[in-house]
Coordinates of C-alpha atoms and ligand atoms in Angstrom, one line a residue:
M1 CA -41.4 -8.0 -9.4
S2 CA -40.9 -6.5 -12.8
G3 CA -39.3 -3.4 -14.2
Q4 CA -41.7 -1.3 -12.1
T5 CA -39.6 -1.2 -9.0
A6 CA -37.9 2.1 -8.7
I7 CA -34.6 3.0 -7.1
A8 CA -36.4 4.3 -4.0
A9 CA -38.1 1.0 -3.4
A10 CA -35.1 -1.0 -4.0
L11 CA -33.1 1.0 -1.4
A12 CA -36.0 0.8 1.1
A13 CA -36.1 -3.0 0.7
S14 CA -32.4 -3.2 1.8
R15 CA -33.0 -1.1 4.9
G16 CA -32.2 -3.0 8.0
R17 CA -29.7 -5.2 6.3
L18 CA -27.4 -2.4 5.1
P19 CA -26.6 1.2 6.0
A20 CA -28.3 3.5 3.5
S21 CA -25.0 4.9 2.4
E22 CA -23.7 1.4 1.5
A23 CA -26.9 0.5 -0.3
R24 CA -26.5 3.6 -2.5
L25 CA -22.9 2.7 -3.3
L26 CA -23.7 -0.8 -4.3
L27 CA -26.8 0.2 -6.4
G28 CA -24.9 3.1 -7.9
H29 CA -22.0 0.7 -8.8
L30 CA -24.5 -1.5 -10.8
L31 CA -26.0 1.5 -12.5
N32 CA -22.5 3.0 -13.1
R33 CA -23.6 6.2 -11.4
P34 CA -22.2 8.0 -8.3
A35 CA -24.1 7.2 -5.2
V36 CA -25.4 10.8 -5.0
W37 CA -27.1 10.5 -8.3
L38 CA -29.5 8.0 -6.8
L39 CA -30.8 10.5 -4.4
T40 CA -31.9 12.8 -7.1
H41 CA -33.2 10.0 -9.5
D42 CA -35.0 7.8 -7.0
D43 CA -38.0 7.4 -9.1
V44 CA -36.1 5.8 -12.0
P45 CA -37.3 2.3 -12.5
L46 CA -34.9 -0.7 -12.3
D47 CA -34.9 -3.7 -14.6
A48 CA -35.1 -7.2 -13.3
A49 CA -31.4 -8.0 -13.9
T50 CA -30.3 -5.0 -11.9
L51 CA -32.7 -5.8 -9.1
T52 CA -31.4 -9.4 -8.9
A53 CA -27.8 -8.2 -8.9
F54 CA -28.5 -5.6 -6.2
E55 CA -30.1 -8.3 -4.1
K56 CA -27.0 -10.5 -4.5
L57 CA -24.6 -7.7 -3.5
T58 CA -26.8 -6.7 -0.6
A59 CA -26.7 -10.3 0.7
R60 CA -22.9 -10.5 0.3
R61 CA -22.4 -7.2 2.1
A62 CA -24.8 -8.3 4.8
A63 CA -22.6 -11.4 5.2
G64 CA -19.6 -9.1 5.8
E65 CA -17.8 -9.0 2.5
P66 CA -15.8 -5.7 2.3
I67 CA -17.5 -3.1 0.3
A68 CA -14.3 -2.4 -1.5
Y69 CA -14.2 -6.0 -2.9
L70 CA -17.9 -5.8 -3.9
L71 CA -17.2 -2.4 -5.8
G72 CA -13.8 -3.8 -7.0
R73 CA -12.1 -0.5 -6.1
R74 CA -11.0 1.8 -3.3
E75 CA -9.7 5.3 -3.2
F76 CA -6.1 5.9 -2.0
F77 CA -4.5 9.3 -2.1
G78 CA -7.3 10.7 -4.1
R79 CA -7.0 8.1 -6.9
E80 CA -9.1 5.1 -7.6
F81 CA -7.4 1.6 -7.4
L82 CA -8.8 -1.7 -8.5
V83 CA -8.8 -4.2 -5.7
S84 CA -9.6 -7.9 -5.5
P85 CA -9.4 -10.5 -2.7
A86 CA -5.8 -11.2 -3.9
T87 CA -4.8 -7.8 -2.4
L88 CA -5.2 -6.0 0.9
I89 CA -7.6 -3.1 0.7
P90 CA -5.8 0.2 0.7
R91 CA -6.1 1.9 4.1
P92 CA -5.9 5.5 5.3
E93 CA -2.9 4.6 7.6
T94 CA -0.9 3.6 4.6
E95 CA -1.2 7.1 3.3
L96 CA 1.0 8.1 6.1
L97 CA 3.7 5.7 4.8
V98 CA 3.4 7.5 1.4
E99 CA 3.7 11.0 3.1
V100 CA 6.8 9.8 5.1
A101 CA 8.3 8.3 1.9
L102 CA 7.8 11.5 -0.1
R103 CA 9.6 13.6 2.5
A104 CA 12.3 11.0 2.7
A105 CA 12.7 11.0 -1.0
Q106 CA 13.3 14.7 -0.9
K107 CA 15.9 14.4 1.8
V108 CA 17.7 11.4 0.2
G109 CA 17.7 13.2 -3.1
A110 CA 19.3 16.3 -1.6
D111 CA 21.9 14.3 0.6
R112 CA 22.9 12.4 -2.5
T113 CA 23.5 15.5 -4.6
A114 CA 25.4 17.2 -1.9
S115 CA 27.7 14.2 -1.1
C116 CA 28.4 13.7 -4.9
A117 CA 31.3 16.1 -5.2
E118 CA 31.9 15.0 -8.7
I119 CA 28.4 16.0 -9.8
R120 CA 29.0 19.7 -10.7
H121 CA 26.1 22.1 -10.6
E122 CA 25.3 22.0 -14.3
Q123 CA 25.4 18.2 -14.3
K124 CA 22.8 17.8 -11.6
D125 CA 20.2 17.3 -14.2
H126 CA 22.0 14.2 -15.3
A127 CA 22.2 12.7 -11.8
P128 CA 21.0 9.1 -11.8
P129 CA 17.4 8.9 -10.9
L130 CA 16.3 8.2 -7.3
R131 CA 15.6 4.5 -6.9
I132 CA 12.6 3.4 -4.8
L133 CA 11.6 -0.1 -3.9
D134 CA 8.2 -1.1 -2.5
L135 CA 8.0 -4.4 -0.7
G136 CA 4.7 -6.4 -0.9
T137 CA 3.0 -3.9 -3.2
G138 CA -0.4 -5.6 -3.2
S139 CA -2.8 -3.3 -5.3
G140 CA 0.3 -1.2 -6.0
C141 CA -1.1 1.8 -4.2
V142 CA 2.0 2.9 -2.5
A143 CA 4.4 2.3 -5.5
I144 CA 2.1 4.0 -8.0
T145 CA 1.4 6.9 -5.7
L146 CA 5.0 7.5 -5.3
A147 CA 5.8 7.0 -9.1
L148 CA 3.2 9.6 -9.9
A149 CA 4.4 12.1 -7.3
L150 CA 8.1 11.5 -8.3
P151 CA 8.0 11.1 -12.0
A152 CA 11.8 11.2 -12.3
A153 CA 12.3 8.3 -9.9
E154 CA 12.7 4.6 -10.8
V155 CA 10.2 2.7 -8.8
V156 CA 10.4 -1.1 -8.4
A157 CA 7.6 -3.0 -6.7
V158 CA 7.6 -6.6 -5.7
D159 CA 5.0 -9.0 -4.4
A160 CA 5.0 -12.8 -3.8
S161 CA 1.6 -13.1 -5.2
R162 CA 1.3 -13.1 -9.0
E163 CA -2.4 -12.2 -8.8
A164 CA -1.6 -9.1 -6.8
L165 CA 1.1 -8.2 -9.3
A166 CA -1.4 -8.5 -12.2
L167 CA -3.7 -6.2 -10.5
A168 CA -1.0 -3.7 -9.5
T169 CA 0.2 -3.7 -13.1
E170 CA -3.3 -2.9 -14.3
N171 CA -3.6 -0.1 -11.7
A172 CA -0.3 1.3 -12.9
R173 CA -1.5 1.2 -16.5
R174 CA -4.9 2.8 -15.8
L175 CA -3.2 5.6 -13.7
G176 CA -0.4 6.2 -16.1
A177 CA 2.4 5.4 -13.6
R178 CA 5.8 4.1 -14.5
V179 CA 6.5 1.2 -12.1
R180 CA 8.6 -1.9 -12.7
F181 CA 6.9 -4.9 -11.1
A182 CA 8.7 -8.1 -10.1
H183 CA 7.6 -11.4 -8.7
S184 CA 9.7 -11.7 -5.5
D185 CA 9.3 -12.8 -1.9
W186 CA 10.7 -9.7 -0.3
F187 CA 14.2 -9.3 -1.7
A188 CA 14.6 -12.8 -2.9
A189 CA 14.5 -12.0 -6.6
L190 CA 16.6 -8.9 -6.4
A191 CA 20.3 -9.3 -6.8
G192 CA 21.8 -8.6 -3.3
Q193 CA 25.2 -7.1 -2.1
C194 CA 26.6 -5.6 -5.3
G195 CA 23.4 -5.9 -7.3
E196 CA 20.3 -3.8 -7.1
R197 CA 20.4 -0.8 -4.7
F198 CA 17.8 1.6 -3.6
D199 CA 17.8 5.1 -2.2
L200 CA 14.5 4.4 -0.5
I201 CA 12.9 1.1 0.5
V202 CA 9.2 1.2 1.7
G203 CA 6.7 -1.4 2.7
N204 CA 3.4 -2.4 4.3
P205 CA 4.1 -5.9 5.1
P206 CA 1.9 -8.3 7.1
Y207 CA 2.2 -7.5 10.8
I208 CA -0.6 -8.9 12.7
A209 CA 0.1 -11.7 15.1
A210 CA -1.1 -15.0 13.8
G211 CA -3.5 -15.6 16.7
D212 CA -4.9 -12.1 16.8
A213 CA -8.7 -12.0 17.2
H214 CA -9.0 -9.2 14.7
L215 CA -8.1 -11.6 11.9
A216 CA -11.5 -13.2 12.4
Q217 CA -13.4 -9.9 12.4
G218 CA -14.6 -7.4 9.8
D219 CA -13.0 -6.9 6.4
L220 CA -9.9 -8.8 7.6
R221 CA -11.8 -12.1 7.3
F222 CA -11.9 -11.7 3.6
E223 CA -8.4 -10.3 2.9
P224 CA -5.5 -12.5 2.1
T225 CA -4.0 -13.9 5.3
A226 CA -0.5 -13.8 3.8
A227 CA -0.8 -10.0 3.5
L228 CA -2.0 -9.6 7.1
A229 CA -0.5 -12.1 9.5
S230 CA 3.2 -12.7 10.1
G231 CA 4.1 -15.2 12.9
A232 CA 3.4 -15.5 16.5
D233 CA 4.1 -11.8 17.4
G234 CA 3.4 -10.4 13.9
L235 CA 6.9 -9.3 13.6
D236 CA 8.3 -12.1 11.2
A237 CA 8.2 -10.1 8.0
L238 CA 9.2 -6.8 9.6
R239 CA 12.3 -8.7 11.1
A240 CA 13.2 -10.3 7.8
I241 CA 12.9 -7.0 5.9
V242 CA 14.9 -4.9 8.5
A243 CA 17.7 -7.6 8.6
A244 CA 18.0 -7.8 4.8
A245 CA 17.4 -4.2 3.8
P246 CA 20.9 -2.8 4.4
A247 CA 22.3 -5.0 1.6
Y248 CA 19.9 -3.2 -0.8
L249 CA 20.2 0.3 0.3
T250 CA 22.6 2.8 -1.1
P251 CA 25.1 4.3 1.5
H252 CA 22.6 6.9 2.8
G253 CA 19.5 5.1 1.7
Q254 CA 16.4 5.0 4.0
L255 CA 14.1 2.3 5.1
W256 CA 10.4 3.1 6.1
L257 CA 8.0 0.5 7.2
E258 CA 4.3 0.5 8.3
H259 CA 3.6 -1.6 11.4
G260 CA 1.1 -2.4 14.0
H261 CA -0.2 0.0 16.6
D262 CA 1.7 -1.9 19.4
Q263 CA 5.0 -2.5 17.5
A264 CA 6.6 1.0 17.9
A265 CA 9.1 -0.1 20.6
A266 CA 9.9 -3.4 18.9
M267 CA 10.6 -1.5 15.6
V268 CA 13.1 0.8 17.4
T269 CA 14.9 -2.3 18.8
L270 CA 15.0 -4.0 15.5
L271 CA 16.2 -0.9 13.6
Q272 CA 18.9 -0.2 16.2
A273 CA 20.1 -3.9 16.4
T274 CA 20.6 -3.8 12.6
G275 CA 22.6 -0.7 12.8
F276 CA 20.2 1.9 11.3
G277 CA 20.7 5.5 12.3
S278 CA 18.5 8.7 12.5
I279 CA 15.6 6.4 13.5
E280 CA 12.3 8.2 13.4
Q281 CA 8.7 7.3 14.0
H282 CA 5.5 8.8 12.7
R283 CA 2.0 8.9 14.1
D284 CA -1.2 8.4 12.1
L285 CA -4.3 10.6 12.4
A286 CA -5.4 8.8 15.5
G287 CA -2.1 9.6 17.1
I288 CA -0.7 6.1 17.0
V289 CA 2.9 5.4 15.8
R290 CA 2.5 3.4 12.6
V291 CA 5.5 4.1 10.5
S292 CA 9.2 3.7 11.6
G293 CA 12.4 3.9 9.8
G294 CA 15.9 5.1 9.5
V295 CA 19.1 5.6 7.5
R296 CA 21.6 3.0 6.5
T297 CA 24.8 3.8 8.4
D298 CA 28.5 2.8 8.1
A299 CA 27.8 0.1 10.7
H300 CA 26.1 -1.7 7.9
A301 CA 29.1 -1.5 5.5
T302 CA 31.3 -2.9 8.2
A303 CA 28.9 -5.7 9.1
M304 CA 28.7 -6.7 5.4
M305 CA 32.5 -6.7 5.1
H306 CA 32.8 -9.0 8.1
Q307 CA 30.2 -11.2 6.6
A308 CA 31.9 -11.3 3.2
S309 CA 35.4 -12.0 4.8
R310 CA 34.2 -14.9 6.9
Ligands
LIG1 N1 -3.5 -2.0 8.9 C1 -4.1 -3.3 8.7 C2 -5.0 -3.5 9.9 O1 -4.6 -3.5 11.0 C3 -3.2 -4.4 8.6 C4 -2.3 -4.2 7.3 C5 -1.1 -5.1 7.4 O2 -1.0 -6.1 8.0 N2 -0.1 -4.7 6.7 O3 -6.1 -3.8 9.7

């Protein structure tokens, strides 16, 4: 095999091992060309190094490695994010979380302005920025998309993985988003009670049951388990976040979390038990409830006072 092998022949050789669309994506990636370019240039000869690299990628894909990790990127909300095995691959259902968060941001912003009697009309421009926290940011796709959509907001994003934070920081730099990243296991590194407060807290935490068969299938086999699985019923992280969130929310702040397809009822119970009000749930494009949340209520302030006085 020499430089005589053309694109068409290389793609033909991968047939049976890969769908044609994936083969074009991988070869296009190596050639730094969009996949569609290959269709109109399939007589272009490939050099030996490219052929070898394509053969390696084909074998890895055939063994199940996620295409996003092989390409090193995935699109989310119309933008390209770098991804690595240190982070979850951004998913379409998480775009729902962003949509819900954007609507919530508008609402919290309006409520806040209305309830701040001392902020006179002409001073509204000087109102403190909306503060948003993204828990377990991974590639940073949620925090960065929110920061780009709400340029006046202060967005903080935390993750327990330093590798994920490095990647998220790079994504923010490439996309020109202003996000403050912090190394933190959920709220651990944020000053509680009278410290950091947020108008909006969002997150796509791990929520798959530790024994779930899906963890041993498809892309999930290659993704970080810490970003996917969370205790026997998958609710450990969601429980911890819902319980701790009120102490980090402003009085009318909102919490919105992505969760599993079968956790809608459990989420209502959790949010109610923790004193959240105006609980709402949102369905993804498949009609499944995947995002739940609510508003911090006075019950939280009372509970916190009791805790403090004990
Ligand atoms: N939505 C992913 C899946 O079900 C899981 C993501 C997560 O655990 N946060 O494959």
